[in-house]
Coordinates of C-alpha atoms and ligand atoms in Angstrom, one line a residue:
M18 CA 124.5 -14.1 -55.1
L19 CA 126.6 -11.0 -54.8
T20 CA 125.2 -8.9 -57.5
E21 CA 124.2 -5.3 -56.7
D22 CA 120.5 -6.1 -56.9
S23 CA 120.0 -9.8 -56.7
E24 CA 116.3 -9.4 -55.9
S25 CA 115.4 -7.8 -59.2
A26 CA 112.5 -9.5 -61.0
D27 CA 113.9 -8.4 -64.3
R28 CA 116.9 -10.7 -64.2
I29 CA 117.5 -12.8 -67.3
P30 CA 117.7 -16.5 -66.7
V31 CA 120.9 -17.8 -68.4
F32 CA 122.1 -21.4 -68.8
A33 CA 125.8 -21.6 -69.5
D34 CA 127.5 -24.4 -71.3
V35 CA 131.3 -24.1 -70.8
D36 CA 134.6 -26.0 -71.1
T37 CA 136.3 -24.0 -68.4
G38 CA 139.1 -22.7 -69.6
V39 CA 140.5 -19.3 -68.8
D40 CA 138.1 -17.3 -70.9
D41 CA 135.1 -19.5 -69.9
A42 CA 135.9 -18.7 -66.2
M43 CA 135.9 -15.0 -67.1
A44 CA 132.5 -15.4 -68.8
L45 CA 131.1 -17.0 -65.7
M46 CA 132.5 -14.2 -63.5
Y47 CA 130.8 -11.7 -65.8
L48 CA 127.4 -13.4 -65.4
L49 CA 127.8 -13.7 -61.6
A50 CA 128.8 -10.0 -61.4
S51 CA 125.8 -8.9 -63.5
A52 CA 122.7 -7.7 -61.6
D53 CA 120.6 -8.4 -64.7
A54 CA 121.6 -12.1 -64.9
D55 CA 120.2 -15.1 -63.1
L56 CA 122.6 -18.0 -63.8
V57 CA 120.3 -20.9 -63.4
G58 CA 122.6 -23.8 -64.3
I59 CA 126.0 -24.8 -65.8
A60 CA 126.7 -27.6 -68.2
S61 CA 130.3 -28.8 -68.0
T62 CA 131.6 -29.9 -71.4
A63 CA 134.8 -31.6 -72.2
G64 CA 137.1 -29.4 -74.3
N65 CA 139.8 -27.1 -73.1
V66 CA 140.4 -29.8 -70.4
G67 CA 138.7 -33.1 -69.6
V68 CA 135.2 -33.1 -68.3
D69 CA 135.9 -33.9 -64.7
Q70 CA 138.4 -31.0 -64.5
V71 CA 135.8 -28.7 -66.1
C72 CA 133.3 -29.7 -63.4
R73 CA 135.9 -29.0 -60.7
N74 CA 136.8 -25.6 -62.1
N75 CA 133.1 -24.7 -62.3
L76 CA 132.3 -25.8 -58.8
D77 CA 135.4 -24.2 -57.3
L78 CA 134.8 -20.9 -59.1
L79 CA 131.2 -20.8 -57.9
E80 CA 132.4 -21.3 -54.4
M81 CA 134.9 -18.5 -54.7
C82 CA 132.3 -16.2 -56.1
G83 CA 129.8 -16.9 -53.3
A84 CA 127.4 -18.6 -55.7
T85 CA 127.2 -22.2 -54.5
G86 CA 123.5 -22.7 -55.1
I87 CA 123.9 -22.9 -58.9
P88 CA 123.7 -26.5 -60.2
V89 CA 126.7 -27.8 -62.2
S90 CA 126.1 -30.8 -64.4
R91 CA 128.7 -33.2 -65.9
G92 CA 128.7 -33.7 -69.6
A93 CA 129.7 -36.5 -71.9
D94 CA 133.3 -37.7 -71.7
G95 CA 134.0 -36.7 -75.3
P96 CA 132.6 -35.6 -78.7
V97 CA 129.6 -37.4 -80.3
A98 CA 131.6 -39.1 -83.0
S99 CA 135.4 -38.5 -82.5
P100 CA 138.1 -38.8 -79.8
L101 CA 138.5 -35.9 -77.4
R102 CA 141.3 -33.4 -77.9
T103 CA 142.1 -31.0 -75.1
A104 CA 144.1 -27.7 -75.0
E105 CA 146.3 -27.6 -71.9
D106 CA 148.9 -25.7 -74.0
T107 CA 146.4 -22.8 -74.2
H108 CA 144.7 -22.9 -70.8
G109 CA 147.2 -24.6 -68.5
P110 CA 147.3 -28.1 -67.0
Q111 CA 144.1 -27.6 -65.0
G112 CA 142.4 -25.1 -67.4
L113 CA 142.9 -21.9 -65.4
G114 CA 146.5 -21.0 -66.4
Y115 CA 148.7 -20.5 -63.3
A116 CA 145.7 -20.0 -61.0
R117 CA 144.8 -22.6 -58.4
L118 CA 141.3 -22.2 -56.8
P119 CA 140.6 -23.4 -53.3
S120 CA 138.9 -26.7 -53.5
S121 CA 135.2 -26.4 -52.8
G122 CA 134.0 -29.9 -52.1
G123 CA 130.9 -29.1 -54.2
A124 CA 129.3 -31.9 -56.2
V125 CA 127.7 -32.2 -59.6
T126 CA 124.0 -32.8 -60.1
S127 CA 122.6 -36.4 -60.3
Y128 CA 121.5 -35.6 -63.9
D129 CA 123.9 -35.0 -66.8
A130 CA 124.5 -31.8 -68.8
A131 CA 122.2 -32.7 -71.7
E132 CA 119.4 -33.3 -69.2
A133 CA 120.3 -30.0 -67.5
W134 CA 119.8 -28.1 -70.8
V135 CA 116.4 -29.6 -71.3
A136 CA 115.2 -29.1 -67.7
A137 CA 116.4 -25.5 -67.6
A138 CA 114.6 -24.8 -70.9
R139 CA 111.4 -26.4 -69.7
A140 CA 111.6 -24.5 -66.3
H141 CA 111.8 -21.1 -68.1
P142 CA 109.8 -21.6 -71.4
G143 CA 110.4 -18.8 -73.8
A144 CA 112.6 -16.9 -71.3
L145 CA 115.8 -18.9 -71.0
V146 CA 118.9 -17.5 -72.7
G147 CA 121.4 -20.3 -73.6
M148 CA 125.1 -19.5 -73.8
A149 CA 127.3 -22.2 -75.4
V150 CA 131.0 -21.4 -75.3
G151 CA 132.6 -24.8 -75.5
P152 CA 132.2 -27.7 -78.0
L153 CA 128.6 -28.3 -78.8
T154 CA 128.5 -31.9 -77.6
N155 CA 126.0 -31.6 -74.8
L156 CA 123.7 -29.2 -76.6
A157 CA 123.6 -31.7 -79.5
L158 CA 122.7 -34.5 -77.0
A159 CA 120.0 -32.2 -75.5
L160 CA 118.5 -31.6 -78.9
R161 CA 118.4 -35.4 -79.6
A162 CA 116.5 -35.8 -76.3
E163 CA 114.2 -32.8 -76.8
P164 CA 114.0 -31.7 -80.5
A165 CA 111.7 -28.8 -79.4
L166 CA 114.5 -27.2 -77.4
P167 CA 114.9 -24.4 -79.9
T168 CA 111.3 -23.3 -79.5
L169 CA 111.7 -23.2 -75.7
L170 CA 114.7 -20.8 -75.6
R171 CA 114.4 -17.0 -75.8
R172 CA 117.7 -16.9 -77.5
L173 CA 121.0 -18.9 -77.9
V174 CA 124.4 -17.3 -78.1
I175 CA 127.2 -19.5 -79.4
M176 CA 130.9 -18.8 -79.3
G177 CA 132.2 -20.9 -82.2
G178 CA 133.4 -20.9 -85.8
A179 CA 135.3 -18.5 -87.9
F180 CA 133.5 -16.7 -90.7
D181 CA 135.5 -15.7 -93.8
Y182 CA 138.4 -15.8 -91.4
R183 CA 141.3 -18.2 -90.6
G184 CA 141.0 -20.8 -87.8
N185 CA 142.8 -21.1 -84.5
T186 CA 143.0 -24.9 -84.4
T187 CA 143.5 -25.8 -88.0
A188 CA 144.0 -23.4 -90.9
V189 CA 140.3 -23.0 -91.2
A190 CA 138.7 -24.4 -88.0
E191 CA 138.0 -22.7 -84.7
W192 CA 138.5 -24.7 -81.5
N193 CA 134.9 -25.3 -80.2
V194 CA 133.7 -26.5 -83.6
S195 CA 136.9 -28.3 -84.4
V196 CA 136.7 -30.5 -81.2
D197 CA 133.2 -31.8 -82.1
P198 CA 132.2 -30.9 -85.7
E199 CA 129.3 -33.4 -85.8
A200 CA 127.7 -31.9 -82.7
A201 CA 128.0 -28.4 -84.2
A202 CA 126.5 -29.6 -87.5
E203 CA 123.6 -31.1 -85.5
V204 CA 123.0 -27.8 -83.6
F205 CA 123.0 -25.7 -86.8
A206 CA 120.6 -28.3 -88.4
A207 CA 118.2 -28.0 -85.4
W208 CA 117.9 -24.3 -86.0
S209 CA 117.1 -24.7 -89.7
A210 CA 113.3 -25.2 -89.2
P211 CA 111.2 -22.2 -90.2
G212 CA 110.0 -19.8 -87.5
L213 CA 112.8 -20.2 -85.0
T214 CA 114.9 -17.4 -83.7
P215 CA 118.4 -18.1 -85.1
P216 CA 121.3 -18.4 -82.7
M217 CA 123.7 -15.5 -82.4
V218 CA 127.0 -17.0 -83.5
L219 CA 130.2 -15.2 -82.4
G220 CA 133.2 -16.5 -84.4
L221 CA 136.9 -15.7 -84.3
N222 CA 136.3 -13.0 -86.9
L223 CA 134.5 -11.1 -84.1
T224 CA 135.9 -12.4 -80.8
E225 CA 139.5 -11.7 -81.7
H226 CA 138.6 -8.0 -81.5
I227 CA 138.2 -8.5 -77.8
A228 CA 141.9 -8.2 -76.9
L229 CA 142.6 -7.9 -73.2
T230 CA 145.9 -6.2 -72.5
P231 CA 147.9 -5.7 -69.2
T232 CA 146.7 -2.1 -69.3
L233 CA 143.1 -3.1 -69.2
L234 CA 143.9 -5.7 -66.5
T235 CA 145.4 -2.9 -64.4
R236 CA 142.1 -0.9 -64.8
L237 CA 140.2 -4.0 -63.7
A238 CA 142.3 -4.2 -60.5
A239 CA 141.7 -0.5 -59.9
A240 CA 138.0 -1.0 -60.3
A241 CA 138.2 -3.6 -57.5
Q242 CA 140.2 -1.2 -55.3
S243 CA 142.9 -3.8 -55.4
P244 CA 146.6 -2.7 -55.4
T245 CA 148.6 -4.9 -57.8
A246 CA 151.7 -4.9 -59.9
P247 CA 151.1 -4.1 -63.6
M248 CA 151.9 -7.2 -65.8
S249 CA 154.5 -6.9 -68.5
V250 CA 155.9 -9.0 -71.4
L251 CA 159.3 -8.5 -69.6
D252 CA 158.2 -10.4 -66.5
D253 CA 159.5 -13.9 -65.8
R254 CA 157.1 -16.5 -67.2
G255 CA 154.8 -17.7 -64.5
T256 CA 155.2 -14.7 -62.2
R257 CA 152.4 -14.9 -59.7
S258 CA 150.0 -12.1 -59.0
V259 CA 150.5 -9.9 -56.0
A260 CA 147.1 -8.3 -56.2
A261 CA 145.5 -7.7 -52.8
N262 CA 142.1 -8.9 -53.9
P263 CA 141.7 -12.8 -54.1
L264 CA 139.5 -12.8 -57.3
I265 CA 141.8 -10.4 -59.1
R266 CA 144.7 -12.6 -58.1
V267 CA 143.0 -15.6 -59.8
I268 CA 142.2 -13.5 -62.9
E269 CA 145.8 -12.3 -63.2
D270 CA 147.3 -15.7 -62.6
A271 CA 144.9 -17.2 -65.2
L272 CA 145.5 -14.4 -67.7
R273 CA 149.3 -14.5 -67.3
F274 CA 149.2 -18.0 -68.9
Y275 CA 146.8 -16.9 -71.6
F276 CA 148.9 -13.9 -72.4
E277 CA 152.0 -16.1 -72.7
F278 CA 150.1 -18.5 -75.0
H279 CA 148.9 -15.6 -77.3
F280 CA 152.5 -14.2 -77.3
D281 CA 153.9 -17.5 -78.4
Q282 CA 151.4 -17.6 -81.2
G283 CA 152.7 -14.2 -82.5
E284 CA 149.6 -12.3 -81.4
G285 CA 151.2 -10.0 -78.8
Y286 CA 151.1 -10.0 -75.0
L287 CA 147.3 -10.0 -74.9
A288 CA 144.5 -12.4 -74.6
H289 CA 141.3 -12.8 -76.7
L290 CA 138.2 -12.9 -74.4
H291 CA 136.1 -15.0 -76.7
D292 CA 133.7 -16.3 -74.1
P293 CA 133.1 -13.2 -72.0
L294 CA 131.9 -11.5 -75.2
A295 CA 129.3 -14.3 -75.5
A296 CA 128.3 -13.7 -71.8
A297 CA 127.8 -10.0 -72.5
V298 CA 125.8 -10.7 -75.6
A299 CA 123.6 -13.2 -73.7
L300 CA 122.5 -10.3 -71.6
D301 CA 122.6 -7.6 -74.3
P302 CA 122.5 -8.7 -77.9
D303 CA 122.8 -5.1 -79.1
L304 CA 126.6 -5.1 -78.3
V305 CA 127.1 -6.8 -81.6
Q306 CA 126.0 -6.3 -85.2
Y307 CA 124.9 -9.4 -87.1
R308 CA 124.2 -10.6 -90.6
P309 CA 121.8 -13.5 -91.2
A310 CA 123.3 -16.5 -93.0
T311 CA 122.8 -20.2 -93.5
V312 CA 125.7 -21.9 -91.6
D313 CA 126.9 -25.4 -91.9
V314 CA 129.9 -27.3 -90.7
E315 CA 132.4 -29.3 -92.8
V316 CA 132.6 -32.8 -91.3
A317 CA 134.3 -34.7 -94.1
G318 CA 137.1 -32.6 -95.5
T319 CA 140.6 -33.9 -95.0
L320 CA 142.0 -30.3 -94.8
T321 CA 138.8 -28.5 -93.8
R322 CA 137.1 -30.7 -91.2
G323 CA 135.5 -28.4 -88.6
M324 CA 135.3 -25.4 -90.9
T325 CA 132.2 -23.3 -90.5
I326 CA 130.8 -22.1 -93.8
A327 CA 128.3 -19.2 -94.1
D328 CA 126.1 -19.1 -97.2
W329 CA 125.5 -15.4 -97.2
N330 CA 123.6 -15.3 -100.5
G331 CA 121.2 -18.2 -100.2
R332 CA 123.1 -20.3 -102.8
W333 CA 122.1 -23.5 -101.0
G334 CA 118.5 -22.6 -101.1
R335 CA 118.1 -23.1 -97.3
P336 CA 116.7 -20.5 -94.9
P337 CA 119.1 -18.6 -92.6
N338 CA 119.8 -20.6 -89.3
A339 CA 122.3 -18.1 -87.8
L340 CA 122.9 -14.5 -87.0
V341 CA 126.6 -14.3 -87.5
G342 CA 128.4 -11.6 -85.5
I343 CA 130.2 -9.2 -87.9
G344 CA 130.9 -6.1 -85.8
V345 CA 131.5 -5.2 -82.2
D346 CA 132.6 -2.2 -80.1
A347 CA 135.4 -3.7 -78.1
G348 CA 135.8 -0.6 -76.0
A349 CA 132.2 -0.7 -74.9
F350 CA 132.5 -4.3 -74.0
F351 CA 135.6 -3.7 -71.8
E352 CA 134.0 -0.7 -70.1
R353 CA 131.1 -3.0 -69.1
F354 CA 133.4 -5.9 -68.2
I355 CA 135.5 -3.7 -65.9
A356 CA 132.5 -1.9 -64.4
R357 CA 130.9 -5.2 -63.4
V358 CA 133.7 -7.6 -62.5
G359 CA 135.8 -5.0 -60.7
P360 CA 133.2 -4.0 -58.1
F361 CA 132.1 -7.6 -57.8
A362 CA 135.6 -8.7 -56.8
Q363 CA 135.6 -5.9 -54.3
R364 CA 132.2 -7.0 -52.8
L365 CA 133.5 -10.6 -52.5
A366 CA 136.6 -9.4 -50.6
D367 CA 134.4 -7.2 -48.3
V368 CA 132.1 -10.1 -47.5
S369 CA 135.0 -12.5 -46.7
R370 CA 136.6 -9.9 -44.4
R371 CA 133.4 -9.6 -42.3
Ligands
BDR28 C1 137.3 -20.9 -77.9 O1 138.1 -22.0 -77.7 C2 138.4 -22.2 -76.3 O2 139.8 -22.5 -76.1 C3 138.0 -20.9 -75.7 O3 137.6 -21.1 -74.4 C4 136.9 -20.4 -76.6 O4 135.6 -20.9 -76.2 C5 137.9 -20.0 -78.9 O5 138.2 -20.6 -80.1
CA29 CA1 135.4 -22.1 -74.0

């Protein structure tokens, strides 16, 4: 893999569960660009797009990033107890906005995503960091197969929920939890047993601070030594990137769609990088401040299905099962993101020129 020091013994084994998706793709790029990460496997979960498209996106992205040895596993076709909804309006018809990746011809593993979770945890007992940034379907299925999974992980980082904050899918529910509330409830229940390290849970209240702007994207291109044209809200919709660097072109074409979506939602010409924050936290939990809470998911409410509720004060009489993210230094995150992904894109281009 094309990290700066891919031989380091100190690399952190990370297993990524994604529904790729624009920001999922950026999270995977961050991990692949990080010398301290060893991405040991990818679970493809249905969510932003259907599960086969998620598999395709993961395989093609790995190929583009020179990381074809990483196993990609296919997850369930849909949520554990409800029909699948997808979000092409947010992420584009294939999940990567206007970007089109070269087809890799890579194939998924013979075992499924739930089995991949369990196998990765057993292969790295007490060391594996799990990162779940899609619906929690396959993690819930993995927990059904191996209830001891929480004891095998070093830590788990979840992008999901919205804590004392509005939703982005319904008035109160965040996308990943809203797609499969029963699975999310199972995951939080699994971490309720005493003695477990609670998962770090990054909800919209936190991740919406991670607002990528055209200015930051221009800095990313500069860090890749890639000439490009700055993006602007005044550009025609769907204007394609002219960046010299191929990975920066993919990022800009993907982000253009995500910017337009956020603009149409009234949030400005920017994009929230929910999942890359989870990737950064998987490697360095100190990027975020947390508050312990008991978290559960509303599965029955007619108006509130998929809402995450944090019992901050122990009113339910149940022990904390989550470390809920409550503060983040977005500037520090973007410094790190640019410092890693920019030079990584440059190294990839250098290799393909050789
Ligand atoms: C989450 O929903 C998805 O659309 C994004 O990839 C992110 O994981 C944000 O609510
Ligand atoms: Ca996602």
